[in-house]
Coordinates of C-alpha atoms in Angstrom, one line a residue:
Chain A
M1 CA 89.8 117.0 177.7
P2 CA 86.9 116.2 180.1
L3 CA 87.0 113.6 182.6
R4 CA 85.8 110.2 181.5
I5 CA 83.8 108.7 184.1
L6 CA 83.9 105.0 184.2
R7 CA 80.6 103.4 184.4
K8 CA 80.3 102.0 187.9
N9 CA 76.9 101.2 188.9
N10 CA 76.0 99.1 192.0
R11 CA 73.0 97.6 190.5
E12 CA 74.4 96.9 187.1
L13 CA 77.4 95.0 186.1
S14 CA 79.8 96.5 183.5
D15 CA 80.2 95.1 180.1
G16 CA 83.5 93.5 181.1
E17 CA 82.0 91.9 184.2
L18 CA 79.1 90.4 182.2
L19 CA 81.5 89.1 179.6
A20 CA 83.7 87.6 182.2
R21 CA 80.7 85.8 183.7
F22 CA 80.0 84.3 180.4
H23 CA 83.5 83.3 179.8
D24 CA 84.3 81.9 183.2
K25 CA 81.0 80.4 184.2
G26 CA 79.3 79.8 180.8
D27 CA 76.5 82.0 181.9
L28 CA 74.6 82.6 178.7
K29 CA 72.2 84.8 180.5
S30 CA 74.9 87.3 181.2
L31 CA 75.9 87.3 177.6
G32 CA 72.2 87.9 176.7
E33 CA 72.0 90.8 179.0
L34 CA 75.2 92.2 177.6
Y35 CA 74.1 91.7 174.1
S36 CA 70.7 93.3 174.8
R37 CA 72.5 96.4 175.9
H38 CA 74.0 96.9 172.5
M39 CA 71.2 95.4 170.5
H40 CA 69.8 98.7 169.2
L41 CA 73.2 99.4 167.7
V42 CA 73.5 95.9 166.2
Y43 CA 70.0 96.1 164.8
G44 CA 70.7 99.5 163.3
V45 CA 73.9 98.3 161.7
C46 CA 72.1 95.3 160.2
L47 CA 69.4 97.6 158.8
R48 CA 72.0 99.8 157.3
Y49 CA 73.7 97.0 155.5
L50 CA 70.9 94.6 154.7
R51 CA 68.2 97.2 154.1
N52 CA 65.6 94.7 155.0
R53 CA 63.7 94.4 158.3
E54 CA 63.2 90.7 158.5
E55 CA 66.7 89.9 157.4
S56 CA 68.0 92.3 159.9
R57 CA 66.1 90.8 162.7
D58 CA 67.4 87.4 161.8
A59 CA 70.9 88.8 161.6
V60 CA 70.6 90.2 165.1
M61 CA 69.8 86.7 166.4
G62 CA 72.5 85.2 164.2
I63 CA 75.1 87.5 165.5
F64 CA 74.2 86.6 169.0
E65 CA 74.6 82.9 168.2
K66 CA 77.9 83.6 166.7
I67 CA 79.3 85.3 169.7
A68 CA 77.8 82.7 172.0
S69 CA 79.4 79.9 170.1
E70 CA 82.9 81.2 170.1
P71 CA 83.5 82.0 173.8
E72 CA 87.0 80.8 174.0
R73 CA 88.3 82.6 171.0
H74 CA 87.5 86.1 171.9
R75 CA 88.0 88.0 175.1
P76 CA 87.8 91.4 173.7
D77 CA 88.9 94.2 176.0
N78 CA 86.3 96.5 174.5
F79 CA 83.3 94.4 173.9
R80 CA 81.4 97.2 172.2
A81 CA 84.0 97.9 169.6
W82 CA 84.5 94.2 169.0
L83 CA 80.8 93.7 168.6
Y84 CA 80.7 96.4 165.9
V85 CA 83.3 94.6 163.9
V86 CA 81.5 91.3 164.3
A87 CA 78.2 92.7 163.4
K88 CA 79.5 94.4 160.4
N89 CA 81.3 91.4 159.1
F90 CA 78.3 89.3 159.7
C91 CA 76.2 91.5 157.5
L92 CA 78.8 91.7 154.8
M93 CA 79.0 88.0 154.8
A94 CA 75.2 87.7 154.6
I95 CA 75.2 90.1 151.7
R96 CA 78.0 88.2 149.9
S97 CA 76.5 84.8 150.4
E98 CA 73.2 85.9 149.0
A99 CA 72.9 86.0 145.2
S100 CA 70.7 89.1 145.3
G101 CA 73.2 90.6 147.6
K102 CA 75.3 91.5 144.7
A103 CA 73.3 94.5 144.0
K104 CA 73.1 95.5 147.6
H105 CA 76.8 95.0 147.9
E106 CA 77.6 97.2 145.0
E107 CA 75.2 99.7 146.4
W108 CA 76.9 100.1 149.7
A109 CA 80.3 99.8 148.1
A110 CA 79.5 102.7 145.9
E111 CA 78.2 104.5 148.9
Q112 CA 81.4 103.7 150.8
E113 CA 83.4 105.3 148.0
L114 CA 81.9 108.6 148.9
F115 CA 83.9 108.4 152.0
V116 CA 87.5 108.5 151.4
E117 CA 88.2 107.1 154.8
S118 CA 86.2 104.2 155.8
E119 CA 87.6 103.7 159.3
P120 CA 86.9 106.6 161.6
F121 CA 89.5 107.8 163.9
L122 CA 89.4 110.1 166.9
H123 CA 90.0 113.4 165.2
P124 CA 91.3 116.6 166.8
V125 CA 88.1 118.3 165.8
D126 CA 86.1 115.7 167.6
R127 CA 87.8 116.1 170.9
E128 CA 85.4 117.6 173.3
G129 CA 85.9 121.2 174.1
S130 CA 88.4 121.5 171.4
D131 CA 89.4 125.2 171.2
A132 CA 90.0 125.6 167.6
D133 CA 93.6 126.6 168.0
R134 CA 95.4 128.6 165.4
A135 CA 96.9 125.7 163.5
L136 CA 93.4 124.2 163.2
R137 CA 92.0 127.4 162.0
E138 CA 94.6 127.8 159.3
C139 CA 94.0 124.3 158.1
I140 CA 90.3 124.9 158.0
E141 CA 91.0 127.8 155.7
K142 CA 92.7 125.5 153.3
L143 CA 89.8 123.2 152.9
S144 CA 87.7 123.2 149.8
L145 CA 84.8 125.6 150.0
L146 CA 82.1 123.0 150.7
Q147 CA 84.2 121.0 153.1
R148 CA 85.0 124.2 155.0
E149 CA 81.4 125.3 155.1
S150 CA 80.4 121.9 156.4
V151 CA 83.0 121.7 159.1
E152 CA 82.4 125.2 160.3
L153 CA 78.7 124.9 160.3
F154 CA 78.9 121.6 162.1
Y155 CA 81.5 122.3 164.7
F156 CA 81.4 126.0 165.2
E157 CA 77.8 126.9 164.5
N158 CA 76.5 123.6 165.8
K159 CA 74.2 123.0 162.9
C160 CA 72.9 119.5 162.3
Y161 CA 73.4 117.5 159.1
R162 CA 69.9 118.4 158.0
E163 CA 70.4 122.1 158.4
I164 CA 73.7 122.0 156.7
A165 CA 72.3 120.0 153.8
E166 CA 69.6 122.6 153.4
K167 CA 72.0 125.4 153.5
L168 CA 74.3 123.9 150.9
G169 CA 71.5 122.6 148.8
S170 CA 72.7 119.1 149.2
D171 CA 71.6 116.0 151.1
E172 CA 72.6 114.5 154.4
K173 CA 74.7 111.8 152.9
K174 CA 76.7 114.3 151.0
V175 CA 77.2 116.4 154.2
K176 CA 78.5 113.4 156.1
S177 CA 81.0 112.7 153.4
L178 CA 82.0 116.4 153.2
L179 CA 82.6 116.3 156.9
Q180 CA 84.5 113.1 156.8
N181 CA 86.7 114.1 153.9
G182 CA 87.2 117.6 155.4
K183 CA 88.3 116.0 158.6
R184 CA 90.7 113.8 156.8
N185 CA 92.3 116.8 155.0
L186 CA 92.5 118.6 158.3
K187 CA 94.3 115.7 159.9
I188 CA 96.8 115.6 157.0
C189 CA 97.3 119.4 157.3
M190 CA 97.7 119.3 161.0
E191 CA 100.3 116.5 160.8
G192 CA 102.1 118.6 158.3
K193 CA 102.2 121.4 160.9
N194 CA 103.5 118.9 163.4
V195 CA 100.8 119.6 165.8
R196 CA 100.4 116.6 168.0
Y197 CA 97.6 115.4 170.1
D198 CA 98.3 112.7 172.5
E199 CA 96.4 109.5 172.0
E200 CA 93.8 109.2 174.7
Chain B
M1 CA 87.2 104.4 169.3
S2 CA 85.2 105.4 172.2
G3 CA 83.8 102.4 174.0
M4 CA 82.7 104.3 177.0
M5 CA 79.3 105.3 175.7
K6 CA 76.6 104.4 178.1
N7 CA 74.1 102.4 176.2
N8 CA 70.9 102.3 178.1
G9 CA 70.3 106.0 177.8
K10 CA 71.7 105.9 174.4
R11 CA 69.1 103.6 173.0
E12 CA 66.3 106.1 173.6
E13 CA 68.4 108.9 172.3
L14 CA 69.3 107.0 169.1
L15 CA 65.7 106.1 168.5
R16 CA 64.7 109.7 169.0
Y17 CA 67.3 110.8 166.6
A18 CA 66.4 108.2 164.0
A19 CA 62.7 109.2 164.4
G20 CA 63.6 112.8 163.7
E21 CA 62.2 113.9 167.1
M22 CA 65.2 116.0 168.1
S23 CA 65.5 119.7 167.7
D24 CA 68.3 120.9 165.4
K25 CA 70.5 121.8 168.4
E26 CA 70.0 118.3 169.9
R27 CA 70.7 116.8 166.5
N28 CA 74.0 118.6 166.2
A29 CA 75.1 117.5 169.6
F30 CA 74.1 114.0 168.9
E31 CA 75.8 114.0 165.5
K32 CA 79.0 115.1 167.1
E33 CA 78.9 112.0 169.2
L34 CA 78.1 110.0 166.0
Q35 CA 81.2 111.5 164.4
R36 CA 83.2 109.8 167.2
D37 CA 81.4 106.6 167.2
Q38 CA 81.0 104.8 163.9
F39 CA 79.0 102.0 165.5
A40 CA 76.3 104.4 166.6
A41 CA 76.5 106.4 163.3
D42 CA 75.9 103.3 161.3
A43 CA 73.1 102.3 163.6
A44 CA 71.4 105.7 163.4
E45 CA 71.5 105.5 159.6
G46 CA 70.0 102.0 159.7
L47 CA 67.3 102.8 162.2
S48 CA 66.2 105.9 160.4
L49 CA 65.1 103.7 157.6
L50 CA 62.3 102.4 159.7
E51 CA 59.2 103.9 161.1
P52 CA 60.0 104.9 164.7
A53 CA 57.3 102.8 166.1
D54 CA 58.6 99.8 164.2
A55 CA 62.1 100.3 165.4
A56 CA 61.1 100.3 169.0
S57 CA 58.8 97.3 168.7
D58 CA 61.4 95.4 166.7
L59 CA 63.9 96.0 169.5
D60 CA 61.5 94.8 172.1
K61 CA 60.7 91.8 170.1
L62 CA 64.4 91.0 169.7
E63 CA 65.0 91.5 173.4
R64 CA 62.3 89.0 174.2
R65 CA 63.9 86.6 171.7
I66 CA 67.2 86.9 173.4
K67 CA 65.7 86.3 176.8
L68 CA 64.0 83.3 175.5
R69 CA 67.1 82.1 173.9
T70 CA 69.3 82.5 176.9
A71 CA 66.8 81.1 179.3
R72 CA 66.4 78.0 177.3
N73 CA 70.1 77.3 177.0
N74 CA 71.6 78.2 180.2
I75 CA 72.2 74.7 181.5
V76 CA 75.3 73.6 179.8
F77 CA 77.6 76.2 178.4
Y78 CA 78.6 74.2 175.4
S79 CA 75.1 73.0 174.6
G80 CA 74.6 76.3 172.8
V81 CA 77.2 75.3 170.3
A82 CA 76.0 71.7 169.9
A83 CA 72.4 72.9 169.7
V84 CA 73.3 75.2 166.8
A85 CA 74.9 72.3 165.1
L86 CA 71.9 70.1 165.7
L87 CA 69.4 72.7 164.6
F88 CA 71.3 73.1 161.5
I89 CA 71.0 69.4 160.7
I90 CA 67.3 69.5 161.4
T91 CA 66.9 72.5 159.1
S92 CA 68.6 70.5 156.4
V93 CA 66.1 67.7 157.0
I94 CA 63.2 70.0 156.7
F95 CA 64.6 71.4 153.6
L96 CA 65.1 67.9 152.2
R97 CA 61.8 66.4 153.1
P98 CA 59.7 68.1 150.5
E99 CA 62.2 67.0 147.9
G100 CA 61.7 63.4 149.0
K101 CA 65.4 62.8 149.2
V102 CA 66.3 60.6 152.0
G103 CA 69.7 59.4 151.6
P104 CA 71.3 56.5 153.4
L105 CA 72.8 57.1 156.8
S106 CA 76.5 56.7 156.8
P107 CA 77.8 55.0 159.9
T108 CA 80.3 57.6 160.9
V109 CA 77.8 60.4 160.8
A110 CA 75.2 58.2 162.5
E111 CA 77.5 57.8 165.4
E112 CA 78.2 61.4 165.5
T113 CA 74.5 62.2 165.6
T114 CA 73.9 59.9 168.4
A115 CA 76.7 61.4 170.4
K116 CA 75.4 64.9 169.8
R117 CA 72.0 63.8 170.9
G118 CA 73.3 62.6 174.1
D119 CA 75.3 65.7 174.8
T120 CA 72.4 68.0 174.5
A121 CA 69.5 66.0 175.6
A122 CA 69.4 67.8 178.9
G123 CA 69.0 71.3 177.5
Q124 CA 67.4 70.4 174.3
D125 CA 64.5 68.0 174.9
K126 CA 62.3 69.7 172.4
V127 CA 64.9 69.7 169.7
A128 CA 66.0 66.1 170.4
A129 CA 62.4 65.0 170.1
T130 CA 62.1 66.6 166.8
L131 CA 65.3 64.9 165.7
A132 CA 64.0 61.6 166.8
D133 CA 60.9 62.0 164.8
T134 CA 62.6 62.5 161.6
A135 CA 64.2 59.9 159.5
L136 CA 67.6 61.5 159.3
P137 CA 69.5 61.8 156.1
V138 CA 72.4 63.2 158.0
T139 CA 74.9 62.6 155.2
D140 CA 73.2 65.3 153.3
S141 CA 73.3 67.9 156.0
V142 CA 76.8 69.1 155.7
M143 CA 76.5 69.8 152.1
L144 CA 73.3 71.7 152.3
I145 CA 74.7 74.6 154.2
T146 CA 73.9 77.3 151.7
A147 CA 70.4 76.2 151.5
T148 CA 69.6 77.0 155.1
K149 CA 69.0 80.6 154.5
P150 CA 66.1 80.3 152.2
V151 CA 64.7 77.6 154.3
A152 CA 64.9 79.8 157.3
T153 CA 63.1 82.7 155.8
E154 CA 60.4 80.7 154.2
A155 CA 59.7 78.3 157.0
T156 CA 56.2 78.4 158.3
Q157 CA 56.3 76.0 161.2
E158 CA 57.0 76.9 164.7
K159 CA 60.0 74.7 164.8
S160 CA 61.5 76.2 161.8
E161 CA 61.0 79.6 163.2
Y162 CA 63.1 78.8 166.2
I163 CA 65.7 77.4 163.9
S164 CA 65.6 80.4 161.7
R165 CA 66.8 82.5 164.6
T166 CA 69.5 80.2 165.7
V167 CA 71.0 78.5 162.7
A168 CA 72.5 81.3 160.8
P169 CA 76.0 81.5 162.3
D170 CA 76.4 77.8 162.1
R171 CA 76.1 78.1 158.4
E172 CA 79.4 79.8 158.4
I173 CA 81.0 77.6 160.9
T174 CA 80.2 74.5 159.0
L175 CA 81.2 76.1 155.8
K176 CA 84.6 76.8 156.9
D177 CA 85.2 73.4 158.2
T178 CA 82.8 70.8 156.8
S179 CA 85.3 68.0 157.0
L180 CA 85.9 68.5 160.6
I181 CA 82.3 68.5 161.6
A182 CA 81.6 65.5 159.5
A183 CA 84.4 63.7 161.2
G184 CA 83.0 64.4 164.5
A185 CA 84.7 67.4 165.8
V186 CA 81.9 69.6 167.0
Q187 CA 84.0 72.2 168.5
P188 CA 83.3 75.9 168.0
V189 CA 85.2 76.9 164.9
M190 CA 86.6 80.3 165.0
I191 CA 85.5 82.5 162.2
D192 CA 88.0 84.8 160.8
P193 CA 86.4 88.2 161.2
S194 CA 87.7 89.4 157.9
G195 CA 85.7 86.7 156.3
T196 CA 88.0 86.1 153.5
T197 CA 88.5 82.4 154.0
L198 CA 84.8 81.8 154.0
Q199 CA 84.0 83.7 150.9
M200 CA 86.1 81.4 148.8
K201 CA 84.3 78.4 150.1
I202 CA 81.0 79.8 149.4
A203 CA 81.7 80.3 145.7
E204 CA 81.2 76.8 144.6
D205 CA 80.5 77.9 141.1
E206 CA 77.6 75.7 140.3
R207 CA 75.4 76.9 137.6
I208 CA 72.3 76.0 135.6
T209 CA 72.3 76.8 132.0
G210 CA 69.6 76.6 129.4
I211 CA 67.9 78.2 126.5
V212 CA 64.5 79.7 126.2
T213 CA 62.5 79.7 123.0
D214 CA 59.2 81.3 122.0
E215 CA 56.3 79.4 120.7
T216 CA 57.8 79.3 117.2
G217 CA 61.0 77.8 118.5
K218 CA 63.1 81.0 118.1
P219 CA 65.4 82.1 120.9
F220 CA 63.6 84.3 123.4
P221 CA 65.5 87.1 124.9
F222 CA 64.7 89.0 128.1
V223 CA 62.8 86.2 129.7
N224 CA 63.0 86.3 133.5
V225 CA 64.5 83.1 134.7
Y226 CA 65.0 82.3 138.3
I227 CA 65.1 79.6 140.9
Q228 CA 61.7 78.8 142.4
G229 CA 61.5 80.1 145.9
Q230 CA 64.4 82.4 145.4
T231 CA 63.2 85.1 143.2
S232 CA 66.5 86.9 143.7
T233 CA 68.6 84.1 142.2
G234 CA 67.9 84.6 138.6
T235 CA 68.7 86.3 135.4
I236 CA 67.3 87.3 132.1
T237 CA 67.9 85.4 128.9
G238 CA 70.3 86.9 126.5
E239 CA 69.7 87.8 122.9
D240 CA 70.3 84.2 121.9
G241 CA 67.7 83.0 124.5
R242 CA 70.4 81.5 126.7
F243 CA 70.8 82.0 130.4
I244 CA 73.1 81.0 133.2
I245 CA 72.1 81.0 136.8
P246 CA 74.7 80.5 139.4
V247 CA 73.3 78.3 142.2
Q248 CA 74.5 77.1 145.5
A249 CA 73.2 73.7 146.3
R250 CA 74.5 70.2 146.3
P251 CA 74.5 68.3 143.1
D252 CA 71.4 66.1 143.4
T253 CA 69.1 68.6 144.9
V254 CA 66.0 69.2 142.8
I255 CA 66.0 72.7 141.6
T256 CA 63.0 74.2 139.8
V257 CA 63.6 76.9 137.4
V258 CA 60.8 79.4 136.7
A259 CA 60.6 81.2 133.4
E260 CA 58.4 84.3 133.1
F261 CA 57.7 86.8 130.5
I262 CA 54.8 89.2 130.4
G263 CA 52.1 87.9 128.1
Y264 CA 53.4 84.4 128.4
R265 CA 52.5 81.6 130.7
Q266 CA 54.8 81.1 133.6
L267 CA 56.7 77.8 133.2
L268 CA 58.3 75.7 135.9
V269 CA 61.0 73.3 134.8
Q270 CA 63.0 70.9 136.9
A271 CA 66.6 71.6 136.3
D272 CA 69.6 69.3 136.1
K273 CA 72.8 71.1 136.5
A274 CA 74.6 68.6 134.4
E275 CA 72.4 69.3 131.4
M276 CA 71.4 72.4 129.6
I277 CA 67.7 72.8 129.9
S278 CA 65.4 74.0 127.2
I279 CA 62.3 75.9 127.9
R280 CA 59.6 76.7 125.3
M281 CA 57.3 79.5 126.2
E282 CA 53.7 79.7 125.3
P283 CA 51.7 82.9 125.0
D284 CA 49.1 83.4 127.7
I285 CA 46.0 84.6 125.8
K286 CA 44.3 85.9 128.9
A287 CA 47.1 88.1 130.0
L288 CA 47.6 89.8 126.7
D289 CA 45.1 92.6 127.2
E290 CA 46.1 93.6 130.6
V291 CA 49.8 94.0 130.3
V292 CA 52.2 95.9 128.3
V293 CA 53.6 93.8 125.6
V294 CA 57.1 94.7 124.5
G295 CA 58.6 93.8 121.2
Y296 CA 61.8 92.0 121.3
G297 CA 64.5 91.6 118.7
E298 CA 62.7 92.2 115.5
Q299 CA 61.2 95.4 114.5
K300 CA 57.9 94.1 113.3
R301 CA 57.0 93.0 116.8
K302 CA 56.2 96.4 117.8
P303 CA 55.3 97.1 121.4
V304 CA 51.6 97.7 121.6
M305 CA 51.8 100.5 124.2
A306 CA 54.9 102.0 122.8
T307 CA 53.4 102.4 119.4
A308 CA 50.6 104.3 120.8
R309 CA 53.0 106.6 122.6
S310 CA 55.4 106.8 119.8
K311 CA 56.0 110.4 118.9
E312 CA 58.3 111.0 116.0
K313 CA 60.6 113.2 118.0
N314 CA 61.5 110.4 120.4
L315 CA 64.6 108.6 119.6
A316 CA 63.8 105.8 121.8
L317 CA 60.7 104.1 123.1
S318 CA 60.8 102.6 126.5
D319 CA 59.0 100.4 128.7
I320 CA 59.3 99.9 132.3
I321 CA 58.4 96.9 134.3
L322 CA 58.2 97.4 138.0
T323 CA 58.3 94.8 140.6
G324 CA 58.4 95.4 144.2
E325 CA 60.5 93.0 146.1
V326 CA 58.3 91.6 148.7
S327 CA 60.4 90.2 151.4
E328 CA 59.4 87.0 153.0
I329 CA 57.3 87.0 156.1
I330 CA 58.8 85.6 159.2
P331 CA 56.3 83.4 161.0
G332 CA 55.2 84.6 164.4
D333 CA 55.7 88.1 163.2
T334 CA 52.5 88.7 161.5
L335 CA 49.8 86.1 161.5
Q336 CA 48.2 87.1 158.2
P337 CA 50.0 88.3 155.2
P338 CA 50.3 92.1 155.4
H339 CA 48.8 94.1 152.7
Y340 CA 51.6 95.1 150.6
V341 CA 51.5 98.1 148.3
P342 CA 54.7 98.6 146.3
P343 CA 56.3 102.0 145.9
A344 CA 54.9 104.1 143.2
P345 CA 56.1 107.2 141.5
V346 CA 54.6 110.3 143.0
V347 CA 53.5 111.5 139.6
G348 CA 51.9 108.1 138.8
Y349 CA 53.0 105.4 136.6
R350 CA 51.6 106.9 133.5
A351 CA 53.6 110.1 133.9
F352 CA 56.6 108.0 134.9
H353 CA 56.4 106.1 131.6
E354 CA 56.1 109.3 129.8
Y355 CA 59.1 110.8 131.6
I356 CA 61.2 107.8 130.7
A357 CA 60.0 107.8 127.1
E358 CA 60.8 111.5 126.7
N359 CA 64.1 111.4 128.3
I360 CA 65.7 108.1 127.4
R361 CA 68.7 108.3 125.1
L362 CA 70.0 105.6 122.9
P363 CA 73.7 105.2 122.2
Y364 CA 74.9 107.2 119.3
Y365 CA 77.1 104.5 117.9
G366 CA 76.0 102.2 115.1
Q367 CA 72.5 101.3 114.2
D368 CA 71.5 99.6 117.3
T369 CA 68.4 97.8 116.2
I370 CA 68.1 95.4 119.0
L371 CA 66.1 96.0 122.1
K372 CA 68.1 96.2 125.2
T373 CA 67.0 95.9 128.8
V374 CA 68.6 97.1 131.9
E375 CA 67.3 96.0 135.2
V376 CA 67.9 98.4 138.0
S377 CA 67.2 98.1 141.7
L378 CA 66.1 101.2 143.5
P379 CA 65.7 101.4 147.2
V380 CA 62.9 103.6 148.4
S381 CA 63.0 104.5 152.0
H382 CA 59.8 104.7 154.1
R383 CA 60.0 108.4 153.7
G384 CA 60.0 108.1 150.0
K385 CA 63.7 108.9 149.6
K386 CA 65.4 107.3 146.6
G387 CA 68.5 105.3 147.3
T388 CA 71.4 104.8 145.0
P389 CA 70.2 102.7 142.0
G390 CA 72.0 99.5 141.5
I391 CA 72.4 97.5 138.3
V392 CA 70.9 94.1 138.5
S393 CA 71.5 93.2 134.8
S394 CA 72.6 95.3 131.9
P395 CA 73.9 94.8 128.4
G396 CA 76.6 97.3 128.9
E397 CA 78.1 100.2 130.8
W398 CA 76.4 102.8 128.6
Y399 CA 73.0 101.4 129.2
S400 CA 73.6 101.1 133.0
E401 CA 74.6 104.7 133.3
E402 CA 71.7 105.9 131.2
A403 CA 69.2 103.8 133.3
K404 CA 70.7 105.1 136.5
R405 CA 70.6 108.7 135.3
L406 CA 66.9 108.3 134.4
L407 CA 66.1 107.2 137.9
I408 CA 68.2 109.7 139.7
E409 CA 66.9 112.6 137.7
G410 CA 63.4 111.1 137.6
P411 CA 60.3 111.7 139.8
E412 CA 60.2 111.1 143.5
W413 CA 58.6 108.0 144.9
Q414 CA 55.8 107.2 147.2
P415 CA 57.1 104.7 149.8
A416 CA 55.9 101.1 149.8
Q417 CA 53.2 100.2 152.3
R418 CA 52.6 97.2 154.4
S419 CA 49.4 97.1 156.3
G420 CA 48.9 100.7 155.8
K421 CA 52.4 101.7 157.1
A422 CA 55.1 103.1 155.0
V423 CA 58.1 100.8 154.8
I424 CA 61.5 100.7 153.1
D425 CA 61.5 98.5 150.0
T426 CA 63.7 97.9 147.0
L427 CA 62.1 98.1 143.6
R428 CA 63.2 96.3 140.5
I429 CA 62.8 98.4 137.5
R430 CA 63.4 97.2 134.0
I431 CA 64.1 99.8 131.5
R432 CA 63.9 98.8 127.9
F433 CA 65.8 100.6 125.2
V434 CA 63.7 100.1 122.2
P435 CA 65.2 101.2 118.9
A436 CA 63.0 103.7 117.1
R437 CA 61.8 102.9 113.7
I438 CA 64.0 104.5 111.2
P439 CA 61.9 107.0 109.3

């Protein structure tokens, strides 16, 4: 596993420091700066769920107001991960509260079903520099044809979703779900083999 | 989850990825990161729905908004909270004014308002001024929560624009704890991230019911009925001409119901939730020659167009009504209304009609002699990619599946355009299952 270099920049404060400034001194500007750092992600998530540019922009502002208005309640250790949950829930709520949201909600729910696992986890395959050891290899062999193809093309041949989709005569969405389901099966298989990877 | 990603560099990378500017090698490397980072993966998916230039300019715009927002409110830490509450009240006022409903000011709430005014005066001069200008029916405000969203999106004044950016979260806060706020506890209310508590509160289960008849007084099925100003809150009348629209508004808000049917004059009726409303449609003579008229219910009212297309081999005739959902324009964004062109089938509408007519299937069971309509929503990305069709309304599972199949297997789409640029949009497509004449 490669070294994780903590972000220490003299000019720039870390997420945690900015958050602390907001919490301790009520410095809204710090929160704004912190939020801006992650805004492209928040905006993207909003677009994904709301599928509407204007609504998404409103949501980005709304999410900011939300985190600004609940300072005492949350002191997340990992602001970024927390923000993801907040943003996602905000969008889901917006979808639910909207009458027209029904269709949208069903739409993404159906999409979600494609993915057996909705919450991602740090998977053995995803570990950087993972030498596909023997157990992994064996497990990959056991995958369904399409899942195996996808996993191999993606991780061993370094093909992007688009290329894989082309190769399998499918689309990117399907490839993503093949990968996710493939990884899930791999995990189950690996656990069966009692191969353990330490957390972190 | 990996929270260690450096974001400043990531932003450009994400945008490049979403814009499709990376080489396949780069894409794979980036996608491997996405596999470990669901936040970024979701964001990449969302951003790739936009034109690259739009994505970048939107983000810049948002960044400016945040700067503006934080500069304005940096004086008192809690003023942000109070301001949101205040703005929310003002929004309600703006919403109420056109309706001419100015309720009496209850003493408790009046006190509360004064207090809030005092608290935030320092940081919120502008807002306070607005507040002072308005005769405040504060009693109404707490109830009107669900109405803030439409107000926000449709607002055209500068003030409202500011509100539209800031008021959204408060809607939830207030929803969860209306009584508290009314009683004077303007503390930030924690929102359960799972959102379950809130959802129940939202569903107030108010509804408007009514019946639509045609010019002869007979029940009129398939009429489009919706709440004015909220085209998305609506339905289609059933075979008996009846409809039910769930609404979220306080009891004595004036709600206007719009009834539309092609070839008929659009009617606006003020609705009272307590009573069933009855709407009588009248044909619009002018409209008749420019639209497709579809028969409904009885066989003799044959669709004009469909008859012309009717080939004996077809089991079913169909008609499609397409409506692009034009999303509201946020003021300050574009000064003049953008030129909007809805998505269109690549093969053209005529061929699309033919495709539907040739491929549509009717259920085998029984002698289904009644016309059925399925309304489907179809997202079309700015690259013309079809999304998953969603059912807006349908007489039954069988029809839903058939309508979806037709769209999924159907022709590709030209993306919608706004001011000459391809944009993502969601189409509403109505597919009618017209029983063929039995030979």
